[in-house]
Tab-separated table of C-alpha atoms and ligand atoms in Angstrom:
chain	number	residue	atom	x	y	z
A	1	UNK	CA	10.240	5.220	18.951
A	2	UNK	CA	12.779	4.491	16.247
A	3	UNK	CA	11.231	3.444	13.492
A	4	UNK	CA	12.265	2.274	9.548
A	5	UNK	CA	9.786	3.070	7.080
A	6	UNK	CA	10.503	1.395	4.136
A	7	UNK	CA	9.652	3.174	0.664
A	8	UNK	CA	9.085	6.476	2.376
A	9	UNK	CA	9.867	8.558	-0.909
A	10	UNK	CA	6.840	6.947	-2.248
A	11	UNK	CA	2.598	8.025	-2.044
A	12	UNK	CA	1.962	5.880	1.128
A	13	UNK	CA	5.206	6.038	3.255
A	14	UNK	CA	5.615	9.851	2.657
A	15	UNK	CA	2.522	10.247	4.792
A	16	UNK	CA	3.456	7.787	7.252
A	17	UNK	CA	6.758	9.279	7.977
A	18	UNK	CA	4.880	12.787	8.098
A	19	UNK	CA	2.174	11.820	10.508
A	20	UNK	CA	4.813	9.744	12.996
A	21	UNK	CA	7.697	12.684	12.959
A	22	UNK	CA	4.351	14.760	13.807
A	23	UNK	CA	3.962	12.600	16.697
A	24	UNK	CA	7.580	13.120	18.032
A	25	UNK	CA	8.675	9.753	16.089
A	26	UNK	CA	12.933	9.367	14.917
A	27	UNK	CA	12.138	8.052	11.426
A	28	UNK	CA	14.743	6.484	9.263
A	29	UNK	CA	13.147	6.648	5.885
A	30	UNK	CA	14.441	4.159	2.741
A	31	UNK	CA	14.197	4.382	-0.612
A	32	UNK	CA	15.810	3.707	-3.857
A	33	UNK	CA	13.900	6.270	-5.951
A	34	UNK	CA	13.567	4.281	-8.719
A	35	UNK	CA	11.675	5.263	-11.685
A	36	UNK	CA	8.545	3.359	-12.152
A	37	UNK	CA	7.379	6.523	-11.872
A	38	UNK	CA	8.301	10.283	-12.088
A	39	UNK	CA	11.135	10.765	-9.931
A	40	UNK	CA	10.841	14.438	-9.536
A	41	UNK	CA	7.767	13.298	-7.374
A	42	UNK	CA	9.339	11.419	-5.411
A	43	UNK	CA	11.680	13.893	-4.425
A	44	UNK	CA	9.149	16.525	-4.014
A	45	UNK	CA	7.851	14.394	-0.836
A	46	UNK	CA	11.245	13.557	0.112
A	47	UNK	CA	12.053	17.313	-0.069
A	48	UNK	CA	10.002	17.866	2.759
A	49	UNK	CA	10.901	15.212	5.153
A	50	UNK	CA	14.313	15.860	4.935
A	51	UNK	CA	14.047	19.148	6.436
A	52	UNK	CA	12.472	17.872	9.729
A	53	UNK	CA	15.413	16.862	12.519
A	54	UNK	CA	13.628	13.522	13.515
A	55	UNK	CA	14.106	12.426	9.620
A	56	UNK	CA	16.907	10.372	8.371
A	57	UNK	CA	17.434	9.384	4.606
A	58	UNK	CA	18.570	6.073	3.279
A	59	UNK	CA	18.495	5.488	-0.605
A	60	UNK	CA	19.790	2.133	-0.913
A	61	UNK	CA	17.807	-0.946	-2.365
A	62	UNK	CA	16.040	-3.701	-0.718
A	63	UNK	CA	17.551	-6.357	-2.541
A	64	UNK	CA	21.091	-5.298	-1.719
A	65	UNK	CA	21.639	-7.997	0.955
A	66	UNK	CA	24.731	-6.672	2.642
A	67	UNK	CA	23.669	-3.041	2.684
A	68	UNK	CA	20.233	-4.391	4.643
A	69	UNK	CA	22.190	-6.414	6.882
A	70	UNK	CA	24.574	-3.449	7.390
A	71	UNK	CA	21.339	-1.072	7.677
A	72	UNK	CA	19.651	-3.502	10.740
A	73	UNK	CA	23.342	-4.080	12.346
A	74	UNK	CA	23.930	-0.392	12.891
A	75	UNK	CA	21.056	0.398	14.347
A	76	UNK	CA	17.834	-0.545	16.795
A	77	UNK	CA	14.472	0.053	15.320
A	78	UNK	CA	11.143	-0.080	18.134
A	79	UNK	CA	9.401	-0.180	14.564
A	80	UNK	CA	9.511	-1.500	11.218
A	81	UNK	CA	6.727	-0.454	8.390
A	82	UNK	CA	7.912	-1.951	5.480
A	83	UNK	CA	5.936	-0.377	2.449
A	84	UNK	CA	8.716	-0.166	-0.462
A	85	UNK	CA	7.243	-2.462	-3.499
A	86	UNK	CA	7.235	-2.389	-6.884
A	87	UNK	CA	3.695	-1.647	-7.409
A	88	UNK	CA	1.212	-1.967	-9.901
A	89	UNK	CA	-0.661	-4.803	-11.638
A	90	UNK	CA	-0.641	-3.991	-14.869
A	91	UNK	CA	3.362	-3.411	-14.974
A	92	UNK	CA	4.226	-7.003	-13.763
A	93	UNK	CA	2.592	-8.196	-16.744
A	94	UNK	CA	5.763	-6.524	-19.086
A	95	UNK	CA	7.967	-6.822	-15.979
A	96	UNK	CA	8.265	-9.677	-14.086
A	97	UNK	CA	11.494	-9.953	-12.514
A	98	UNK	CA	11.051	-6.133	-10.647
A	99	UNK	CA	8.808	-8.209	-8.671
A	100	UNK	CA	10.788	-10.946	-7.711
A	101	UNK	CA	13.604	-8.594	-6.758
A	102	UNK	CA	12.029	-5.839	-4.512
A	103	UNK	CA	8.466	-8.010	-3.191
A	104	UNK	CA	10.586	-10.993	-3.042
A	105	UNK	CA	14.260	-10.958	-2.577
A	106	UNK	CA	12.959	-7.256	-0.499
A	107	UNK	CA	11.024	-8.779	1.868
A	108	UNK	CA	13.165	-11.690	3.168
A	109	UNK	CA	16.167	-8.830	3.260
A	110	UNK	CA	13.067	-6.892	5.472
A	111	UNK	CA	12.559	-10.117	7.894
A	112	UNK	CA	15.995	-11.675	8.055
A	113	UNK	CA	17.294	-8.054	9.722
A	114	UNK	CA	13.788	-8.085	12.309
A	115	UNK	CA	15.092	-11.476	13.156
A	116	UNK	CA	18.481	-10.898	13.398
A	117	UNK	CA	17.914	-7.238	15.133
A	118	UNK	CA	14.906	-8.950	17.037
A	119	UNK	CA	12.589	-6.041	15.956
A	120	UNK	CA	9.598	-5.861	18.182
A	121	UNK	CA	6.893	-5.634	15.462
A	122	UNK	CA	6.760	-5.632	11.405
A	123	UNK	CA	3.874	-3.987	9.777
A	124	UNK	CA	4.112	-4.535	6.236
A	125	UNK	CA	1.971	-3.436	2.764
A	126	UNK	CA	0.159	-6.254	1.433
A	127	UNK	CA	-3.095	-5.680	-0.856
A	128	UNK	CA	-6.377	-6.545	-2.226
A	129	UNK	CA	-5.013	-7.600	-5.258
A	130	UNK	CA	-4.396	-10.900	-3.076
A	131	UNK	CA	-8.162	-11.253	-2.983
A	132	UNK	CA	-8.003	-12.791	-7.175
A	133	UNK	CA	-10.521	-14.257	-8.194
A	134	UNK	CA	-12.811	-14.547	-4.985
A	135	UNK	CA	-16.326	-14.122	-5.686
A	136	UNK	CA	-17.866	-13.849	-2.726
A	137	UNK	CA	-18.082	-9.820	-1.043
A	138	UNK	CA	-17.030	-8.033	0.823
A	139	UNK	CA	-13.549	-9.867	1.007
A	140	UNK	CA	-12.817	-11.001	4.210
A	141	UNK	CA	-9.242	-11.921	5.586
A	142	UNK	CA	-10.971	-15.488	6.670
A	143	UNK	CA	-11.521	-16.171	3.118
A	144	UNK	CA	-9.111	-18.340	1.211
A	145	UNK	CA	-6.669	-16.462	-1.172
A	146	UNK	CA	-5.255	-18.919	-3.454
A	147	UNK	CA	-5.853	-17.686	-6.795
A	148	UNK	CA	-4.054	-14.446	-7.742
A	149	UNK	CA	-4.503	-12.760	-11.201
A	150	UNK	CA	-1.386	-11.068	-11.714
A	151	UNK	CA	2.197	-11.471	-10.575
A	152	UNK	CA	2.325	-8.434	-8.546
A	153	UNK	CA	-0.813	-9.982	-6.335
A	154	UNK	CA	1.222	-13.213	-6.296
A	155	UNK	CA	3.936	-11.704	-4.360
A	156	UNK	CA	1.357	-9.508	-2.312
A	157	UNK	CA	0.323	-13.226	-1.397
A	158	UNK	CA	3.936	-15.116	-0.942
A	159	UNK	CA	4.765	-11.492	1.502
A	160	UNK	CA	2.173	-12.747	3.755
A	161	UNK	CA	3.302	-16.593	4.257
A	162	UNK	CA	7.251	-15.393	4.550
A	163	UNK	CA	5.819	-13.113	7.290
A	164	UNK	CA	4.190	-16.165	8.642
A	165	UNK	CA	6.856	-18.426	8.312
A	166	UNK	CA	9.146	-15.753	10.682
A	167	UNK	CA	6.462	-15.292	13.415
A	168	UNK	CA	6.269	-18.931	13.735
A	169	UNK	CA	9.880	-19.928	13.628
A	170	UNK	CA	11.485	-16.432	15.823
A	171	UNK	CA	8.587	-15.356	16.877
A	172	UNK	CA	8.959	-12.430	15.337
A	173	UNK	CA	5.290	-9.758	15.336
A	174	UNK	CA	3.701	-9.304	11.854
A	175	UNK	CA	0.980	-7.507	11.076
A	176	UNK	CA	0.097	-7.519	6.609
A	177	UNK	CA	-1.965	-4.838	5.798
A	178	UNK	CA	-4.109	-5.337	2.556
A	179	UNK	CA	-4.722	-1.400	1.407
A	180	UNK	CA	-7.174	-1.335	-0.866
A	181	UNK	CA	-7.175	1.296	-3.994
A	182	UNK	CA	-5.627	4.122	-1.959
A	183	UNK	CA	-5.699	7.726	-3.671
A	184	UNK	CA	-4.912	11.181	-2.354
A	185	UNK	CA	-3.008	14.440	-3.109
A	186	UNK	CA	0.665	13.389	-4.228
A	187	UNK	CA	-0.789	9.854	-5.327
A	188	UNK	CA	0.670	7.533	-7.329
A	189	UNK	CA	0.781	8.731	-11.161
A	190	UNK	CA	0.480	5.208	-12.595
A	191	UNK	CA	-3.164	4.746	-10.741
A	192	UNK	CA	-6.226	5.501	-12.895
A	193	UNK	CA	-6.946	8.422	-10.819
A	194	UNK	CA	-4.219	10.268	-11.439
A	195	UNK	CA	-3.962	9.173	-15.246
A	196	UNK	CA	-7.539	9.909	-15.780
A	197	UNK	CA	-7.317	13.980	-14.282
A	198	UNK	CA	-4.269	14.698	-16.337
A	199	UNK	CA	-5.974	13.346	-19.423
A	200	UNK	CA	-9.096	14.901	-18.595
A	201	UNK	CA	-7.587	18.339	-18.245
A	202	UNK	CA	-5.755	18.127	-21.441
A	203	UNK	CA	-9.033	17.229	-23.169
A	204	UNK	CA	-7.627	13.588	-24.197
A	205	UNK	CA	-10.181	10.739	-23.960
A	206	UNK	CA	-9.497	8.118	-21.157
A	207	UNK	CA	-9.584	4.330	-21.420
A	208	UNK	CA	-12.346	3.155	-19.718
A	209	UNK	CA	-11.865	-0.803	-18.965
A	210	UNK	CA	-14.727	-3.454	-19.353
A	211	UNK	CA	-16.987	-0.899	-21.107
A	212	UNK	CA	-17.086	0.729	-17.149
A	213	UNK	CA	-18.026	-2.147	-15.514
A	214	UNK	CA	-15.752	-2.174	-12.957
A	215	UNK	CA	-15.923	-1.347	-8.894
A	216	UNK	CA	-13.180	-0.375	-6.703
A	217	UNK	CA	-13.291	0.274	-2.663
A	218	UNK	CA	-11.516	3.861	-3.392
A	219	UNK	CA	-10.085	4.778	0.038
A	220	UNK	CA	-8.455	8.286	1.052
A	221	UNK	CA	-4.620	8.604	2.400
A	222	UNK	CA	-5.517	10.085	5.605
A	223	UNK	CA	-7.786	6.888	6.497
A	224	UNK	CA	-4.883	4.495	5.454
A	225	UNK	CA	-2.079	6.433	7.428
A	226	UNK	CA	-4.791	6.242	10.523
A	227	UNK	CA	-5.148	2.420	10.155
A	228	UNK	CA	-1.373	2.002	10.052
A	229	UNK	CA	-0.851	4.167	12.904
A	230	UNK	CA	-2.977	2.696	15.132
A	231	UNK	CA	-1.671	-1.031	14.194
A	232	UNK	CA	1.572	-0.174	14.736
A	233	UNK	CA	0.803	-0.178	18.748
A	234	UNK	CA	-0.776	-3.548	18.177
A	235	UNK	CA	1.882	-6.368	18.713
A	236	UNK	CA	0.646	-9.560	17.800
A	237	UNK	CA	1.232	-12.367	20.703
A	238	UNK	CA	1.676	-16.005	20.389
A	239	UNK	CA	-1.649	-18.083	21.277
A	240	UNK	CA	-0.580	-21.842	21.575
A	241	UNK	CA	-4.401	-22.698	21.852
A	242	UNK	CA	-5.291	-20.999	18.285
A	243	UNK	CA	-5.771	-24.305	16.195
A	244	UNK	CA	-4.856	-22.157	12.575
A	245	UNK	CA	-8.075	-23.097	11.413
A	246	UNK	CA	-8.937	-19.791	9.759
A	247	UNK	CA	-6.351	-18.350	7.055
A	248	UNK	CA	-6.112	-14.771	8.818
A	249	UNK	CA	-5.243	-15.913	12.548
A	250	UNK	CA	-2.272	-18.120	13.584
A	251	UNK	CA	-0.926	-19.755	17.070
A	252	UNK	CA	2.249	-17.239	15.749
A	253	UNK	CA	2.712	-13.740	16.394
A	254	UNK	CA	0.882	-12.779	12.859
A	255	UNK	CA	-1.716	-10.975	12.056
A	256	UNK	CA	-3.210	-9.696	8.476
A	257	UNK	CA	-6.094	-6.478	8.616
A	258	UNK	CA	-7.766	-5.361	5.447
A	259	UNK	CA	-7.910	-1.596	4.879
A	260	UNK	CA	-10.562	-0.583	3.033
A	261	UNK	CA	-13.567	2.089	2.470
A	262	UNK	CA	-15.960	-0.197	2.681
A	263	UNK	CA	-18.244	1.267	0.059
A	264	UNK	CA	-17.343	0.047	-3.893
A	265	UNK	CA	-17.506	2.576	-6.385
A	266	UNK	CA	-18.746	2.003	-9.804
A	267	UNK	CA	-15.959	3.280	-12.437
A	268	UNK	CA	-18.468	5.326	-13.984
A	269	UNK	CA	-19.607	7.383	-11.027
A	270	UNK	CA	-15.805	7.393	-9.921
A	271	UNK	CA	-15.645	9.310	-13.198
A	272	UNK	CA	-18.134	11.596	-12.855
A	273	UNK	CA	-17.095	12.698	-9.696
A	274	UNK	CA	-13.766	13.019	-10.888
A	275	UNK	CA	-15.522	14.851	-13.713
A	276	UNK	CA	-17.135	17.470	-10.937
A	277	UNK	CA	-14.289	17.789	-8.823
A	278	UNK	CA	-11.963	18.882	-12.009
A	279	UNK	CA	-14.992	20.692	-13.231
A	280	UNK	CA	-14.535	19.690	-16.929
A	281	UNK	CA	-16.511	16.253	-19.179
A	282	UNK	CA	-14.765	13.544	-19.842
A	283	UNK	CA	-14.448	11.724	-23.232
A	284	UNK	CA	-14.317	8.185	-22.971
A	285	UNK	CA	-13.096	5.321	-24.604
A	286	UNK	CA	-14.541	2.346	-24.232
A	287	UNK	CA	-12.262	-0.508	-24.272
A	288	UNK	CA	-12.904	-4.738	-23.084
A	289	UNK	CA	-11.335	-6.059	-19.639
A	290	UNK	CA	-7.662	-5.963	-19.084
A	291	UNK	CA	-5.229	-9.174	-18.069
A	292	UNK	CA	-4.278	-8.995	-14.391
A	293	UNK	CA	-7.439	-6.817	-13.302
A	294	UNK	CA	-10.028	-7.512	-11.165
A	295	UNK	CA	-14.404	-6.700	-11.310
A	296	UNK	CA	-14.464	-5.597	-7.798
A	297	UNK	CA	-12.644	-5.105	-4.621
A	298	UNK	CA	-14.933	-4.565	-1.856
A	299	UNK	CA	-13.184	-4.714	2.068
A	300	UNK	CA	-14.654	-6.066	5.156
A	301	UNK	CA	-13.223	-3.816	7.817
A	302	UNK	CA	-14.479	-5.626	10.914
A	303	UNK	CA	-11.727	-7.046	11.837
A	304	UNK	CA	-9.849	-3.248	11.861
A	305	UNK	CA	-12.822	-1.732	13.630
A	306	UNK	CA	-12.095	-4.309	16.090
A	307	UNK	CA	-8.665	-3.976	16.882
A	308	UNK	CA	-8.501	-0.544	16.498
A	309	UNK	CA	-11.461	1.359	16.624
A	310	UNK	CA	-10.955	2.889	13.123
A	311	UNK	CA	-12.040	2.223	9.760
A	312	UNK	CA	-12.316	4.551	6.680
A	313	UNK	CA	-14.707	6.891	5.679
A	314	UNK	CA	-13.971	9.564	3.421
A	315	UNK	CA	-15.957	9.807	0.525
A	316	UNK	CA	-14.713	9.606	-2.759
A	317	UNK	CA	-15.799	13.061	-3.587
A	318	UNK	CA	-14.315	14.758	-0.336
A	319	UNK	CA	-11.193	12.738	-1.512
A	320	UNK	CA	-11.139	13.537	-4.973
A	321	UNK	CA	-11.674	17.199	-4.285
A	322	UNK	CA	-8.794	17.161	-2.483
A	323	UNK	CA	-7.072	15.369	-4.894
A	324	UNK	CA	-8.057	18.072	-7.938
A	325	UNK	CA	-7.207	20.910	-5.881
A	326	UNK	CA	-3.394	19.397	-4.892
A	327	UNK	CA	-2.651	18.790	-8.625
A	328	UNK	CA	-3.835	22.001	-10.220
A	329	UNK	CA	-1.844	23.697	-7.629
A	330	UNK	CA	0.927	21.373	-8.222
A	331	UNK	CA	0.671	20.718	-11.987
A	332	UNK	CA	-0.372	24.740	-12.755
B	1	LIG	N1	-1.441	2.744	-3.453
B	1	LIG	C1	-2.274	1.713	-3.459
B	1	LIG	O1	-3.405	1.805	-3.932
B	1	LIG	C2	-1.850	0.396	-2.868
B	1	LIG	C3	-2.827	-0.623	-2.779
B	1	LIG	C4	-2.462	-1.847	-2.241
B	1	LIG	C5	-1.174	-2.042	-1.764
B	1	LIG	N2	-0.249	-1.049	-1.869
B	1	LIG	C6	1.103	-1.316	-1.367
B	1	LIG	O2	1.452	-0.284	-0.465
B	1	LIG	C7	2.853	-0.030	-0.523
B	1	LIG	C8	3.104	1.450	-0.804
B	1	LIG	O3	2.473	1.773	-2.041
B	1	LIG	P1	2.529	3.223	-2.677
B	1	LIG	O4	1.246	3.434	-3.364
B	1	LIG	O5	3.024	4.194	-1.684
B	1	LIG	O6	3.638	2.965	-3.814
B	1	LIG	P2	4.864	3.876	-4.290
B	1	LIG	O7	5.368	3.224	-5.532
B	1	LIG	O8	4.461	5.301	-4.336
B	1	LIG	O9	5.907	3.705	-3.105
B	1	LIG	C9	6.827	2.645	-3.036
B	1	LIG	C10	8.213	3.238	-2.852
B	1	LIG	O10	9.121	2.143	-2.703
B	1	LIG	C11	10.290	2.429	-3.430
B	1	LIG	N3	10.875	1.154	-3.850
B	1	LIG	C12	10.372	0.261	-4.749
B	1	LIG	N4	11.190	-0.785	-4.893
B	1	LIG	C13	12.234	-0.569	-4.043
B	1	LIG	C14	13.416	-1.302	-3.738
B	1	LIG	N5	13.700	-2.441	-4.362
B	1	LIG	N6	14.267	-0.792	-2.821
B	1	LIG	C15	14.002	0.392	-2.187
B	1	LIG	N7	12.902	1.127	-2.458
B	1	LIG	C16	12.033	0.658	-3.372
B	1	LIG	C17	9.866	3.266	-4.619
B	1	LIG	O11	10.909	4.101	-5.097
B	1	LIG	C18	8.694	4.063	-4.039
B	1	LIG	O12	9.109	5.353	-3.628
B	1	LIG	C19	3.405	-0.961	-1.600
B	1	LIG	O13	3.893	-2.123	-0.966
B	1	LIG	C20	2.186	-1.296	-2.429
B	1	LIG	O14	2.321	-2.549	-3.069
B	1	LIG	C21	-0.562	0.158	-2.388
């Protein structure tokens, strides 16, 4: 198949694009490589997809209407997996309108050119951040998601009802993925994770938010790029009978999966095995809840298992070892 991946310079779509030119995939990869985070990164991955014949590079931006509508016109993607965003929860409390121009203005440029090219499925990035203030674990995509925390989860949200909105009116196959905390080798250097082992091995203390109370559903790269493999060969169909009554299933073409460990971590055990993968203590400092965070995010992965047959189950400390080794031998 031809197939777009959106954001491919970044942690998640690196890996896609790796695992689908594995499997014999063209990939078009797109990317603005912006600097929300260190570029040099960023072009680290994209140094080794470039290499491979089935790999072509676009940097252009999502919001630049004409080049996207230039982009979809010259060319016929099988496949679209939209994962370019500007990330981050914390960030879109300084910076608001990054979000409004690539999660916004981004992802109509993404589904006006599936419409107009009449792409035959969109997977797109959505997240647990959507899940707010629910109570009520683990977070199912039946329950109600109306009250986001942060501005970045309120566009996570508003990507899923555009995507709705498209399979309804052109019947146009969506499938939102909410990842939940995803970490690996070449990860994100914004994410705690990452933060926390470069602090760590410099001997610095690391912020530790609401005194440690805290959970996240850590899951591994390898599990996510699974799940998004495997629902990329699962079109949605229109089901005129499906009365919308539940707020993950439609009569459109549109489906939303959450993928997740299933297993919450407490923050303090994520840092002490952080602490034995890197093999050195940790100092910590204690510090209240943050605006924009969450206590928990805990996935319900029935709905994957399901469809696909696959849910995640690395555990953390397989992950983080893998994580510790990559950056000592990338870092020195
Ligand atoms: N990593 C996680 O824990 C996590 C969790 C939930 C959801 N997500 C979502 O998954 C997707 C991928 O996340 P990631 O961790 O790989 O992030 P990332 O920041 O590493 O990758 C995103 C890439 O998109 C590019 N990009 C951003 N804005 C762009 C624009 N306007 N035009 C073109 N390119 C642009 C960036 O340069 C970057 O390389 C994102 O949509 C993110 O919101 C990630």
């Amino acid at each position: 198949m031809r197939i777009l991946i959106t954001g491919a310079a970044g942690f998640i779509g690196y890996y896609v694009s790796q695992r689908l030119l594995a499997e014999g995939h063209q990939i078009v990869g797109l990317d603005n490589l912006n600097d929300y985070y260190d570029v040099e990164l960023k072009q680290a991955r994209l140094k080794q997809l470039l290499p491979q014949p089935g790999f072509q590079f676009v940097e252009q931006d999502l919001a630049d209407r004409d080049g996207m509508a230039r982009l979809f016109a010259n060319d016929n993607f099988d496949r679209v997996i939209h994962l370019a965003a500007q990330a981050g929860v914390r960030y879109s409390i300084d910076n608001p309108m990054a979000y409004l121009d690539s999660n916004l203005a981004g992802m109509l440029t993404i589904l006006e050119g599936c419409r107009q090219q009449k792409v035959p499925h969109l997977v797109y990035a959505s997240s647990s951040s959507v899940y707010g203030m629910n109570k009520k674990v683990p977070f199912s995509e039946a329950d109600a998601v109306d009250h986001p925390i942060s501005l970045y989860a309120a566009t996570k949200k508003s990507n899923e009802l555009m995507a709705h909105t498209y399979s309804h009116l052109y019947d146009l196959p969506t499938t939102g993925l909410r990842f939940f905390t995803v970490y690996g080798p070449m990860g994100r250097p914004d994410m705690a994770y990452f933060s926390f082992t470069k602090k760590m091995l410099a001997g610095e203390p690391i912020d530790v938010f609401n005194h440690g109370k805290l959970s996240r559903d850590f899951t591994y790269i390898d599990d996510i790029v699974e799940g998004v493999v495997r629902i990329l060969e699962q079109v949605p169909e229109r089901d005129d009978n499906n009365d919308c009554a539940s707020p993950d299933s439609s009569s459109a073409p549109y489906r939303l999966f959450n993928i997740g460990n299933h297993q919450p971590v407490e923050l303090m055990t994520f840092i002490r095995t952080l602490e034995q993968a890197l093999g050195v203590t940790a100092k910590l400092n204690m510090k209240p809840m943050q605006a924009g965070d969450v206590y928990t995010t805990y996935a319900d992965t029935d709905n994957l298992q399901q469809a696909v047959g696959f849910s995640p189950d690395t555990s953390l400390a397989d992950g983080l070892q893998k994580f510790a080794d990559w950056y000592r031998a990338f870092y020195g």
